[in-house]
Amino acid sequence: MAGLDPEQRTAVTAPAAPVCILAGAGTGKTRAITSRIAYRVLSGEIAARHVLAVTFTARAAAEMRARLGALDVGGVQARTFHAAALRQVRYFAPRLLGGRQMPELLDSKVRLVTLAAGRVGMRTDRAAARDLAGEIEWAKSSMVEPGEYAVAAAKALRETPHDPAQVAEVYAGYEKLKRSSGVIDFEDVLRAAIWGIEEHRDVGEQVRAQYRHFVVDEYQDVNPLQQRLLQAWVAGRDDLTVVGDASQTIYSFTGATSTYLIDFARHHRDAVVVRLVRDYRSTPQVVGLANAVIAQARGTEARLRLELVGQRPPGPEPDVRIFTDEPAEATAVAARCAELIAGGTPAAEIAVLFRTNAQSEAYEKALAEAAVPYVVQGAERFFERAEVRQAMVALRSAVRSTPGETPLVEAVVAALSATGWAPGQPPPGGAARERWEALAALVQLAEEVAAAPVVVPVGEAAVSERPVSLADFCAELARRAAAQHVPTVAGVTLASLHSAKGLEWDAVFLVGLADGTLPTTYARTAEQLEEERRLLYVGVTRARQWLWLSYGQSRSPGGRARRPCRFLPQLDRSGGSGGSGGGARRDGTAGAGAQRRRGQPVSCRVCGATLLAGVDRKLGRCPGCPSDLDEELLERLRTWRSRAAGQQRVPAYVVFTDATLVAIAERRPGTDAELLAIAGIGPRKLGLYGPSVTALVGGASVDDLEPQKSSESDPENGLPPATQEA
């Protein structure tokens, strides 16, 4: 009990009843649940051998066992769902299978999925097979059979890699091949454990006699199949402790759902609910930004939103940067990593986190050129990926057949087409999309390389330039690959936000925070957008001391401008900022001058997203959110504005801009306070035009209004209205 805070102590000493621990990031949840188990064991309330604690990664299970060992508690079974189920199925296999051996366990579905796809006439490469395998895993985790897949996928708004009916055929064929081959997959292990407990009374009684007290970590990530197994284990008993954070629900695409966590207290009326909000991981500055990000959340998960309270001493404000393009951003990140390491921060305590694995190449290159060691978490290094190696072979093969005058980018696109890649929209499916994005990154690199002609010496003091050829580009790729093929050492971690879950570092760089990347363009529904917001929240809460957030205004030099991440008021392209961390530094390159401006964040009144563009702020909503515009009111407002401008002898926009009129016609303010809430209307304009506007909103016609009085000068500075507005 020593050192526990009041909320942790409540969780540890809660009675043998349903207990729900809502634990925010960095609040010591592992300490709380292991202390709860140890307290109950050491006090004699329960026996360690009767405890089953389950979590989602082998690393987390190992940490739980280590913590319990340090508390002198041995004999507790702390395992992943799959490991616990596999242990039980293996133990009971002779009894369940009539003496036959347990079938061999598949370590990957890809081979059988490829065969099943071929039998229904579908040609697949490895990426497509991985996507199909992912759909089958989602279906099985969601307890959806092949015949139910098409309807279930449509209901869940799945972005399927092929026509749902075709996926269902592959799913059915995969199941047949699996049975005929005498093998099972990981989902089958869970189903077999459920079947053994529910359909074989003796097995069920033995399992329930062995395990009487249950702890489930990361409960927001449970899928329906795992929940069914948990119910089979618990069997209506009430000694169940669950721990989770709905704000860290980021694996919905796999079938995970926070519904069971959200509804826990409703299903268990006598449940003890404990909220852990004291953050021991991050500085108050990082915690403040995390709170600002998640405070805008909407949807069911937001019902369990926790406001964290930082417990560490104050630290630096989050460093928010805007760069001209992604290469400049990557160069600056690498330079700052080098500075941190030189200042004494271990490279292993630094992480660069991004939304997709395809973003890693720019940072691998920049770190390699800055001589900063790095490791790639949860993915292969860019030039080690199978699709990239295949593309480099295709590019080298195309050198001889490509005319020398062919522009580089055109030559690269033509060569990559031989691998099945095509420009335009990426294909559906996670693995296929990642493959497409990796090759698109090569095309983007070709655009960057082509922008710098090759300098050729022609004499002792003279040089000339020529366009970059495909052979030059292949040589550049080989150079970059060689620079990144260094021996694996402890270094800066490069990781996707998904693979960073559960980890933490002293210094964290969140990069590429542009709309279209985070949130991804594939997040179309309100639920999908909220998951993207939670993904950013997870990224922010990985930082202990030092946090950097940045984006490049374009992907490549001179490219199309992008909007900053809508979830961060700090990344305001107009220079404003809000929330913790101040404004954004705008850097053309690393070390360029910085300027800070302050403003207030404005949220969309429909979806809650932070509004960044001036027009969006005036309207009070995102461009894509539904409008409830009163067309007739807007027409009356325009007529009134024209008359008022004529009476005052000023341009119409000086009275109100078009965007302000649209905002009034949408929001229909009825009071002075509601008028002042619209961007572009301040006290002066309220005094001048407020009565007329509220009368028009109330239904008055323009002819009913008094003529607009002229305001010869501004009462504060004496400037004519037109001059002041300009």
XYZ file of C-alpha atoms in Angstrom:
726
model
C 0.000 0.000 0.000
C 3.002 2.290 0.392
C 3.121 5.113 -2.116
C -0.366 4.574 -3.571
C -2.453 7.673 -4.178
C -6.040 7.805 -2.803
C -7.643 6.612 -6.055
C -5.170 3.747 -6.476
C -5.752 2.775 -2.845
C -9.503 2.657 -3.496
C -8.917 0.366 -6.473
C -6.591 -1.906 -4.492
C -8.898 -2.313 -1.474
C -12.195 -2.571 -3.376
C -14.265 -5.597 -2.264
C -14.697 -8.864 -4.169
C -17.224 -7.422 -6.590
C -17.227 -6.113 -10.138
C -14.606 -3.355 -10.259
C -14.076 -0.977 -13.197
C -10.849 1.033 -13.100
C -10.899 3.886 -15.600
C -7.202 4.612 -15.889
C -5.872 7.520 -17.922
C -2.496 7.442 -19.644
C 0.391 7.440 -17.178
C -1.807 7.063 -14.087
C -0.187 3.864 -12.805
C -2.796 1.310 -13.834
C -0.356 -1.625 -13.887
C 0.774 -0.728 -10.397
C -2.844 -0.487 -9.260
C -3.973 -3.850 -10.622
C -0.861 -5.786 -9.555
C -1.110 -4.184 -6.096
C -4.779 -5.184 -5.954
C -3.912 -8.814 -6.740
C -1.001 -8.790 -4.268
C -3.057 -7.144 -1.507
C -5.795 -9.739 -1.792
C -3.329 -12.650 -1.943
C -1.084 -11.478 0.892
C -4.055 -10.641 3.132
C -5.330 -14.193 2.678
C -8.520 -13.145 0.888
C -7.721 -15.166 -2.240
C -5.186 -17.775 -3.403
C -2.765 -16.778 -6.167
C -3.384 -19.995 -8.122
C -7.039 -19.029 -8.536
C -6.268 -15.696 -10.258
C -6.304 -15.266 -14.047
C -5.089 -11.902 -15.325
C -5.301 -11.322 -19.071
C -3.986 -8.558 -21.282
C -3.215 -8.045 -24.969
C 0.537 -8.291 -25.468
C 3.133 -10.753 -24.242
C 5.222 -7.764 -23.116
C 2.408 -6.452 -20.896
C 1.792 -9.933 -19.458
C 5.508 -10.328 -18.696
C 5.577 -6.935 -16.969
C 2.568 -7.926 -14.869
C 4.291 -11.163 -13.787
C 7.482 -9.236 -12.967
C 5.572 -6.707 -10.861
C 3.795 -9.482 -8.962
C 7.108 -11.247 -8.400
C 8.554 -8.056 -6.937
C 5.611 -8.008 -4.524
C 6.392 -11.621 -3.454
C 3.298 -13.003 -5.155
C 3.887 -16.078 -7.322
C 1.490 -18.495 -8.953
C -0.785 -15.949 -10.640
C -1.549 -16.756 -14.277
C -0.861 -13.505 -16.197
C -1.220 -14.160 -19.923
C -2.628 -12.798 -23.140
C -6.123 -13.945 -24.131
C -4.655 -16.213 -26.803
C -1.966 -17.691 -24.553
C -4.480 -18.448 -21.787
C -6.934 -20.042 -24.243
C -4.179 -22.046 -25.980
C -2.941 -23.422 -22.658
C -6.446 -24.600 -21.755
C -7.182 -26.090 -25.190
C -3.907 -28.028 -25.198
C -4.575 -29.344 -21.711
C -8.107 -30.519 -22.513
C -7.478 -31.603 -26.143
C -7.246 -35.363 -25.370
C -10.580 -35.198 -23.568
C -12.305 -32.984 -26.149
C -10.940 -34.772 -29.245
C -11.285 -38.356 -28.111
C -7.573 -38.965 -27.730
C -6.577 -37.258 -30.972
C -3.823 -34.682 -30.974
C -4.604 -30.989 -31.135
C -4.362 -29.643 -34.724
C -1.298 -27.653 -35.709
C -1.573 -23.905 -35.122
C -1.134 -21.602 -38.138
C 1.295 -18.747 -37.579
C -0.065 -16.875 -40.626
C -3.233 -17.021 -42.710
C -1.633 -15.612 -45.860
C -0.711 -18.897 -47.605
C -4.150 -20.489 -47.238
C -5.902 -17.211 -48.061
C -3.878 -16.962 -51.285
C -4.918 -20.516 -52.220
C -8.563 -19.817 -51.362
C -8.535 -16.623 -53.437
C -7.069 -18.491 -56.402
C -9.820 -21.109 -56.239
C -12.492 -18.439 -56.673
C -10.618 -16.804 -59.568
C -9.097 -13.913 -57.622
C -5.457 -13.064 -58.290
C -3.687 -11.717 -55.217
C -0.227 -10.521 -54.353
C 1.090 -10.693 -50.795
C -0.349 -7.296 -49.828
C -3.808 -8.241 -51.120
C -3.618 -11.584 -49.311
C -2.722 -9.780 -46.065
C -5.751 -7.531 -46.494
C -8.037 -10.504 -47.083
C -6.546 -12.226 -44.039
C -7.232 -9.068 -42.034
C -10.877 -9.115 -43.099
C -11.184 -12.770 -42.100
C -9.615 -11.995 -38.709
C -12.064 -9.120 -38.217
C -14.993 -11.365 -39.119
C -13.916 -14.217 -36.850
C -13.125 -11.829 -33.971
C -16.578 -10.311 -34.450
C -18.135 -13.813 -34.529
C -19.316 -13.341 -38.120
C -19.585 -16.470 -40.289
C -18.807 -16.479 -44.048
C -22.472 -16.360 -45.010
C -22.994 -13.332 -42.771
C -19.915 -11.407 -43.843
C -21.353 -9.205 -46.628
C -24.191 -7.874 -44.479
C -21.978 -7.465 -41.405
C -19.294 -5.615 -43.390
C -21.876 -3.213 -44.821
C -23.367 -2.601 -41.380
C -19.913 -1.915 -39.921
C -19.020 0.390 -42.872
C -15.941 -1.725 -43.606
C -13.673 -0.580 -46.427
C -13.310 -4.044 -47.934
C -10.315 -4.911 -50.173
C -12.650 -6.553 -52.722
C -16.372 -6.857 -53.307
C -17.862 -8.159 -50.011
C -19.420 -11.147 -51.774
C -15.979 -12.134 -53.118
C -14.394 -11.703 -49.686
C -17.092 -13.977 -48.258
C -16.211 -16.608 -50.882
C -12.531 -16.414 -49.971
C -13.432 -16.618 -46.276
C -15.518 -19.767 -46.854
C -12.768 -21.300 -49.008
C -10.142 -20.509 -46.366
C -12.181 -22.315 -43.708
C -12.511 -25.389 -45.950
C -8.790 -25.455 -46.742
C -7.990 -25.105 -43.073
C -10.149 -28.062 -42.114
C -8.823 -30.257 -44.921
C -5.245 -29.374 -43.927
C -5.867 -30.233 -40.288
C -4.798 -26.836 -38.955
C -6.408 -24.099 -36.853
C -5.796 -20.355 -36.486
C -5.645 -18.130 -33.413
C -9.357 -17.270 -33.537
C -10.129 -20.999 -33.619
C -8.166 -21.385 -30.378
C -10.483 -18.933 -28.610
C -13.562 -20.577 -30.133
C -12.314 -24.007 -29.066
C -11.807 -22.782 -25.504
C -15.360 -21.390 -25.454
C -16.747 -24.619 -26.922
C -14.885 -26.734 -24.388
C -16.186 -24.724 -21.433
C -19.758 -24.190 -22.632
C -20.443 -27.570 -24.251
C -18.528 -29.912 -21.944
C -19.755 -29.660 -18.388
C -16.753 -31.398 -16.834
C -14.324 -29.071 -18.623
C -16.317 -26.006 -17.628
C -16.452 -27.066 -13.974
C -12.714 -27.731 -13.864
C -11.796 -24.392 -15.483
C -14.137 -22.475 -13.169
C -12.837 -24.292 -10.110
C -9.296 -23.357 -11.098
C -9.966 -19.685 -11.940
C -12.190 -17.726 -9.567
C -10.799 -14.177 -9.675
C -10.325 -12.317 -12.952
C -8.458 -9.194 -14.027
C -8.630 -7.827 -17.591
C -6.211 -5.102 -18.664
C -6.828 -2.774 -21.661
C -10.511 -3.677 -21.560
C -11.309 -1.047 -24.204
C -9.544 -3.292 -26.743
C -11.641 -6.443 -26.189
C -13.410 -7.856 -29.258
C -16.680 -9.856 -29.207
C -14.898 -13.229 -29.376
C -12.657 -12.384 -26.428
C -15.632 -11.066 -24.463
C -17.476 -14.324 -25.095
C -14.491 -16.272 -23.744
C -14.314 -14.006 -20.690
C -17.996 -14.642 -20.018
C -17.391 -18.394 -20.279
C -14.570 -18.123 -17.732
C -16.472 -15.890 -15.301
C -19.783 -17.779 -15.672
C -21.926 -15.206 -13.910
C -19.632 -14.763 -10.920
C -18.823 -11.233 -9.829
C -15.113 -11.278 -8.904
C -14.057 -9.411 -12.029
C -11.780 -6.363 -12.287
C -11.483 -4.577 -15.624
C -9.103 -1.745 -16.444
C -9.240 0.547 -19.450
C -9.362 3.999 -20.984
C -12.017 4.692 -23.609
C -9.932 7.619 -24.868
C -7.275 5.131 -25.997
C -9.622 3.043 -28.176
C -7.629 2.925 -31.442
C -8.029 -0.629 -32.757
C -11.655 -0.624 -33.923
C -10.533 -1.738 -37.400
C -9.519 -5.110 -35.886
C -12.927 -5.672 -34.270
C -12.004 -4.230 -30.857
C -14.752 -2.228 -29.188
C -14.930 -0.067 -26.082
C -18.623 -0.916 -25.682
C -17.956 -3.495 -22.965
C -15.968 -0.957 -20.924
C -18.509 1.808 -21.460
C -21.452 -0.413 -20.481
C -19.710 -2.241 -17.614
C -21.413 -0.274 -14.823
C -24.806 -0.686 -16.515
C -24.415 -4.471 -16.776
C -23.002 -4.723 -13.240
C -25.242 -2.530 -11.118
C -23.170 -3.089 -7.961
C -19.857 -2.294 -9.684
C -17.227 -0.166 -7.991
C -15.976 2.435 -10.476
C -12.601 4.072 -9.777
C -11.081 6.866 -11.860
C -7.301 7.208 -11.957
C -6.457 10.710 -13.204
C -3.106 11.575 -11.584
C -0.586 11.415 -14.433
C 2.873 10.391 -13.188
C 4.369 10.018 -16.669
C 4.172 13.431 -18.308
C 4.854 17.019 -17.337
C 1.856 19.305 -16.677
C 2.549 20.972 -20.033
C 2.194 17.692 -21.944
C -0.819 16.713 -19.841
C -2.461 20.062 -20.600
C -2.140 19.523 -24.336
C -3.462 15.954 -24.039
C -6.491 17.250 -22.146
C -7.066 19.940 -24.782
C -7.018 17.347 -27.582
C -9.438 14.918 -25.955
C -11.709 17.627 -24.495
C -13.185 18.107 -27.973
C -14.087 14.410 -28.328
C -17.632 13.422 -29.216
C -19.412 10.079 -29.296
C -19.870 7.242 -26.833
C -16.208 7.003 -25.795
C -16.313 10.646 -24.684
C -18.747 9.672 -21.924
C -15.813 8.143 -20.027
C -13.352 10.906 -20.854
C -10.850 11.574 -18.039
C -9.217 14.935 -17.349
C -5.665 14.133 -16.321
C -3.800 16.011 -13.588
C -0.022 16.204 -14.067
C 2.024 15.185 -11.030
C 5.542 15.835 -12.316
C 7.427 19.118 -11.962
C 6.793 21.635 -14.753
C 8.679 21.136 -17.992
C 9.038 22.866 -21.362
C 5.982 23.827 -23.356
C 5.243 21.562 -26.327
C 7.205 22.800 -29.338
C 4.791 23.356 -32.221
C 6.367 23.866 -35.670
C 5.136 24.489 -39.194
C 7.529 23.827 -42.107
C 7.351 24.606 -45.790
C 7.396 20.907 -46.738
C 8.004 17.391 -45.404
C 11.730 17.203 -46.281
C 12.354 20.410 -44.305
C 10.342 18.961 -41.432
C 12.347 15.710 -41.438
C 15.666 17.584 -41.592
C 14.688 19.738 -38.613
C 13.546 16.696 -36.616
C 16.853 14.919 -37.255
C 18.818 18.017 -36.253
C 16.860 18.354 -33.016
C 17.359 14.651 -32.244
C 21.099 15.151 -32.662
C 20.978 18.142 -30.298
C 19.072 16.165 -27.659
C 21.542 13.282 -27.849
C 24.487 15.680 -27.643
C 22.825 17.236 -24.600
C 22.680 13.904 -22.774
C 19.312 12.403 -23.757
C 19.842 8.712 -24.679
C 18.845 7.961 -28.266
C 16.644 5.132 -26.977
C 14.628 7.737 -25.035
C 13.630 9.594 -28.220
C 10.798 8.617 -30.578
C 9.492 9.955 -33.892
C 5.858 8.950 -34.319
C 3.763 9.164 -37.488
C 0.359 8.041 -38.765
C 1.440 5.564 -41.470
C 4.525 3.417 -42.001
C 5.048 4.983 -45.440
C 6.045 8.231 -43.689
C 9.127 6.618 -42.168
C 11.375 6.909 -45.257
C 11.902 10.655 -44.981
C 12.909 10.312 -41.329
C 15.116 7.268 -41.929
C 16.974 9.305 -44.572
C 17.234 12.463 -42.479
C 18.456 10.611 -39.384
C 20.961 8.598 -41.423
C 22.361 11.762 -43.005
C 22.611 13.370 -39.562
C 24.479 10.272 -38.281
C 21.749 9.651 -35.694
C 21.173 5.927 -34.993
C 17.565 4.738 -35.225
C 15.404 1.636 -35.050
C 12.038 1.059 -36.738
C 9.356 -0.194 -34.345
C 6.708 -2.600 -35.595
C 7.713 -2.444 -39.267
C 10.606 -3.112 -41.610
C 12.886 -0.291 -42.585
C 11.707 1.402 -45.741
C 14.305 -0.047 -48.118
C 13.931 -3.517 -46.571
C 10.235 -3.790 -47.418
C 9.454 -6.376 -50.065
C 7.501 -3.958 -52.274
C 10.318 -1.387 -52.183
C 12.975 -3.984 -53.055
C 10.786 -5.196 -55.920
C 10.310 -1.617 -57.121
C 14.075 -0.960 -57.085
C 14.620 -4.063 -59.236
C 11.972 -2.810 -61.674
C 13.585 0.636 -61.809
C 17.037 -0.808 -62.529
C 15.564 -3.047 -65.228
C 13.909 -0.047 -66.876
C 17.144 1.953 -67.185
C 18.205 0.319 -70.481
C 14.789 0.537 -72.128
C 13.986 4.114 -71.093
C 14.988 6.832 -73.623
C 17.436 9.310 -72.134
C 15.178 12.300 -72.784
C 12.287 10.827 -70.739
C 11.500 13.055 -67.721
C 12.473 11.316 -64.482
C 9.070 11.226 -62.823
C 7.443 9.894 -65.994
C 10.120 7.176 -66.224
C 9.669 6.176 -62.579
C 5.866 5.939 -62.877
C 6.230 3.835 -66.031
C 8.705 1.480 -64.356
C 6.541 1.076 -61.249
C 3.525 0.253 -63.407
C 5.279 -3.037 -64.184
C 4.863 -3.958 -60.502
C 1.114 -3.259 -60.626
C 1.300 0.232 -59.133
C -0.725 3.055 -60.673
C -1.030 6.737 -59.718
C -4.296 8.109 -58.419
C -6.331 6.842 -55.509
C -4.798 4.008 -53.453
C -6.635 0.675 -53.378
C -8.830 -0.297 -50.419
C -7.394 -2.480 -47.697
C -4.705 -1.656 -45.164
C -1.802 -3.728 -46.531
C -2.543 -2.872 -50.175
C -2.800 0.790 -49.257
C 0.515 0.670 -47.361
C 2.154 -0.961 -50.385
C 0.710 1.734 -52.672
C 1.831 4.520 -50.320
C 5.367 3.096 -50.115
C 5.710 3.182 -53.919
C 4.043 6.589 -54.041
C 6.790 7.726 -51.679
C 9.322 6.665 -54.335
C 7.509 8.786 -56.927
C 7.504 11.718 -54.509
C 11.229 11.185 -53.974
C 11.721 11.227 -57.747
C 9.947 14.603 -57.879
C 12.337 15.967 -55.238
C 15.436 14.557 -56.957
C 14.312 15.822 -60.377
C 14.101 19.368 -58.998
C 17.904 19.456 -58.588
C 19.706 18.989 -61.953
C 22.961 17.054 -62.126
C 26.005 19.337 -62.234
C 28.596 18.206 -64.784
C 32.120 19.711 -64.908
C 33.154 20.739 -68.446
C 36.514 22.316 -67.695
C 38.754 23.533 -64.965
C 36.349 26.288 -63.902
C 33.189 25.623 -65.894
C 30.223 23.395 -65.208
C 26.952 22.560 -66.948
C 23.698 21.015 -65.836
C 21.640 18.146 -67.186
C 18.331 16.603 -66.098
C 18.409 13.732 -63.618
C 18.161 10.402 -65.443
C 16.592 7.154 -64.281
C 20.099 5.723 -63.822
C 20.965 8.676 -61.563
C 17.825 8.042 -59.549
C 18.644 4.337 -59.122
C 22.109 5.287 -57.905
C 20.552 7.711 -55.401
C 18.209 4.979 -54.127
C 21.162 2.606 -53.727
C 23.049 5.267 -51.771
C 20.099 5.866 -49.459
C 19.532 2.138 -48.945
C 23.194 1.620 -48.079
C 23.107 4.490 -45.602
C 20.129 2.905 -43.838
C 21.485 -0.662 -43.796
C 23.576 -0.066 -40.704
C 23.886 -2.678 -37.936
C 20.952 -2.621 -35.519
C 21.867 -0.513 -32.488
C 20.042 1.325 -29.742
C 18.737 4.448 -31.423
C 15.887 6.845 -31.952
C 12.629 4.910 -32.328
C 10.633 5.399 -35.532
C 7.104 4.087 -35.074
C 3.527 4.440 -36.189
C 1.109 5.794 -33.606
C -0.621 2.413 -33.438
C 2.595 0.543 -32.657
C 3.567 3.164 -30.032
C 0.580 2.292 -27.843
C 1.737 1.229 -24.386
C 5.221 2.742 -24.799
C 6.751 5.988 -23.542
C 9.863 8.109 -24.114
C 11.521 11.188 -22.616
C 11.239 13.056 -25.927
C 8.554 12.482 -28.572
C 8.223 14.019 -32.047
C 4.702 13.854 -33.514
C 5.227 14.573 -37.199
C 3.182 14.905 -40.376
C 0.189 16.379 -38.522
C -1.679 17.460 -41.654
C -5.313 16.885 -42.531
C -5.426 13.970 -44.936
C -2.700 12.215 -42.970
C -4.062 12.722 -39.442
C -6.948 12.355 -39.691
C -6.451 10.077 -42.662
C -8.556 10.736 -45.742
C -10.109 7.301 -45.205
C -11.768 8.426 -41.969
C -15.150 9.458 -43.330
C -17.671 8.779 -40.576
C -17.946 10.634 -37.280
C -16.831 7.479 -35.434
C -13.753 7.076 -37.645
C -12.782 10.722 -37.176
C -13.091 10.362 -33.406
C -10.756 7.362 -33.506
C -8.225 9.520 -35.357
C -8.520 12.109 -32.589
C -7.884 9.388 -30.000
C -4.846 8.277 -31.999
C -3.369 11.767 -31.651
C -4.189 11.701 -27.917
C -2.290 8.426 -27.580
C 0.680 10.019 -29.351
C 0.732 13.074 -27.101
C 0.573 10.945 -23.945
C 3.677 8.942 -24.958
C 5.911 11.904 -24.010
C 7.358 12.225 -20.518
C 9.250 15.514 -20.727
C 9.651 16.973 -24.184
C 7.070 17.062 -26.998
C 7.365 18.345 -30.567
C 4.385 18.606 -32.949
C 4.849 19.572 -36.590
C 3.683 19.351 -40.159
C 4.896 20.379 -43.582
C 2.619 22.723 -45.498
C 3.237 20.595 -48.596
C 4.512 17.061 -49.138
C 7.377 18.150 -51.372
C 8.988 21.503 -52.222
C 6.560 23.621 -54.219
C 3.759 21.084 -53.776
C 0.083 21.651 -53.097
C -0.635 23.318 -49.757
C -2.262 21.240 -47.032
C -4.297 22.113 -43.970
C -2.956 21.349 -40.498
C -4.471 18.661 -38.303
C -7.939 19.798 -37.302
C -7.538 18.390 -33.779
C -4.759 20.827 -32.848
C -5.625 24.515 -32.442
C -1.867 25.151 -32.107
C -1.254 24.268 -35.768
C -3.202 27.255 -37.091
C -2.050 28.233 -40.570
C -3.225 31.806 -39.913
C -0.792 32.058 -37.009
C -3.277 31.728 -34.155
C -3.069 29.133 -31.458
C -4.823 27.933 -28.395
C -4.607 25.510 -25.565
C -1.424 24.399 -23.959
C 1.801 24.986 -25.704
C 1.314 28.404 -27.259
C 1.469 29.109 -30.959
C 3.264 27.430 -33.821
C 6.758 28.286 -34.942
C 6.848 28.686 -38.704
C 10.175 27.426 -39.996
C 11.205 27.385 -43.626
C 14.135 25.158 -42.721
C 15.696 23.933 -39.512
C 16.840 26.848 -37.410
C 14.855 29.507 -39.288
C 13.304 32.388 -37.414
C 10.122 31.893 -35.438
C 7.083 33.997 -34.722
C 4.404 33.344 -32.104
C 0.884 34.729 -32.107
C -1.964 34.015 -29.745
C -5.673 33.516 -30.287
C -8.559 31.420 -29.055
C -9.494 28.018 -30.506
C -12.913 27.763 -32.140
C -14.669 24.403 -32.375
C -17.128 23.196 -35.009
C -20.607 23.378 -33.546
C -21.530 20.170 -35.431
C -18.618 17.754 -34.922
C -16.455 19.557 -32.353
C -13.298 19.702 -34.505
C -10.985 22.689 -34.081
C -11.600 25.233 -36.845
C -8.453 26.641 -38.434
C -9.481 28.611 -41.537
C -10.933 32.087 -41.054
C -14.066 31.341 -43.105
C -14.705 28.144 -41.143
C -14.335 30.051 -37.868
C -16.912 32.583 -38.990
C -19.366 29.856 -39.999
C -18.701 27.944 -36.795
C -18.482 24.626 -38.628
C -16.259 22.514 -40.881
C -16.787 22.888 -44.648
C -17.984 19.273 -44.852
C -20.402 19.405 -41.892
C -24.143 19.796 -42.601
C -25.439 23.357 -43.040
C -28.826 24.546 -41.763
C -28.786 27.763 -43.803
C -31.990 29.860 -43.910
C -31.895 30.964 -47.557
C -34.737 33.495 -47.179
C -33.068 35.102 -44.134
C -29.757 35.282 -46.004
C -31.456 37.142 -48.871
C -32.984 39.679 -46.435
C -29.601 40.130 -44.733
C -27.919 40.839 -48.067
C -30.598 43.392 -49.016
C -30.269 45.086 -45.620
C -26.461 45.124 -45.850
C -26.612 46.788 -49.262
C -28.900 49.531 -47.931
C -26.870 50.021 -44.754
C -23.650 50.307 -46.738
C -25.237 52.907 -49.028
C -26.552 54.922 -46.096
C -23.118 54.892 -44.446
C -21.217 55.420 -47.705
C -18.939 52.410 -47.125
C -18.322 49.194 -49.078
C -20.741 46.364 -48.243
C -17.975 44.180 -46.766
C -17.314 46.864 -44.140
C -20.772 46.220 -42.693
C -20.396 42.423 -42.722
C -18.523 40.009 -44.962
C -20.386 37.357 -46.939
C -19.112 34.676 -44.566
C -20.497 36.575 -41.557
C -23.909 36.860 -43.230
C -23.927 33.124 -43.944
C -22.976 32.443 -40.313
C -25.888 34.615 -39.119
C -28.313 32.865 -41.501
C -27.145 29.466 -40.252
C -26.963 30.165 -36.540
C -29.878 32.668 -36.311
C -28.704 34.497 -33.151
C -31.471 35.949 -31.017
C -29.458 37.746 -28.344
C -26.464 40.069 -28.156
C -24.387 37.281 -26.607
C -25.194 34.940 -29.492
C -24.256 37.654 -31.985
C -20.933 38.270 -30.254
C -20.197 34.530 -30.447
C -19.932 34.837 -34.255
C -16.399 35.576 -35.451
C -16.318 39.003 -37.122
C -18.870 40.645 -34.798
C -17.421 42.705 -31.965
C -18.851 45.302 -29.582
C -18.677 48.118 -32.155
C -20.582 46.234 -34.823
C -22.988 44.935 -32.232
C -23.819 48.526 -31.281
C -24.135 49.632 -34.896
C -26.004 46.712 -36.422
C -27.175 44.429 -33.606
C -30.795 45.675 -33.359
C -31.283 45.437 -37.121
C -29.797 41.929 -37.349
C -31.810 40.518 -34.433
C -34.978 42.060 -35.918
C -34.264 40.405 -39.273
C -33.583 37.068 -37.577
C -36.885 37.512 -35.739
C -38.754 37.763 -39.042
C -38.834 41.516 -39.771
C -38.620 42.687 -43.363
C -35.945 45.116 -44.503
C -38.587 47.803 -45.061
C -39.635 47.558 -41.391
C -36.212 48.656 -40.166
C -35.134 52.175 -39.272
C -32.563 53.696 -41.676
C -29.037 52.829 -40.587
C -27.399 55.769 -38.856
C -24.031 56.843 -40.163
C -21.048 56.353 -37.880
C -18.641 59.115 -38.850
C -15.762 57.765 -36.824
C -14.797 54.977 -34.543
C -15.267 56.069 -30.904
C -11.964 54.521 -29.854
C -9.478 55.719 -32.446
C -11.321 58.303 -34.510
C -10.804 56.460 -37.796
C -13.592 56.376 -40.371
C -15.281 52.927 -40.374
C -13.948 51.951 -43.785
C -10.396 52.828 -42.780
C -10.665 50.968 -39.483
C -12.092 47.855 -41.149
C -9.377 47.873 -43.796
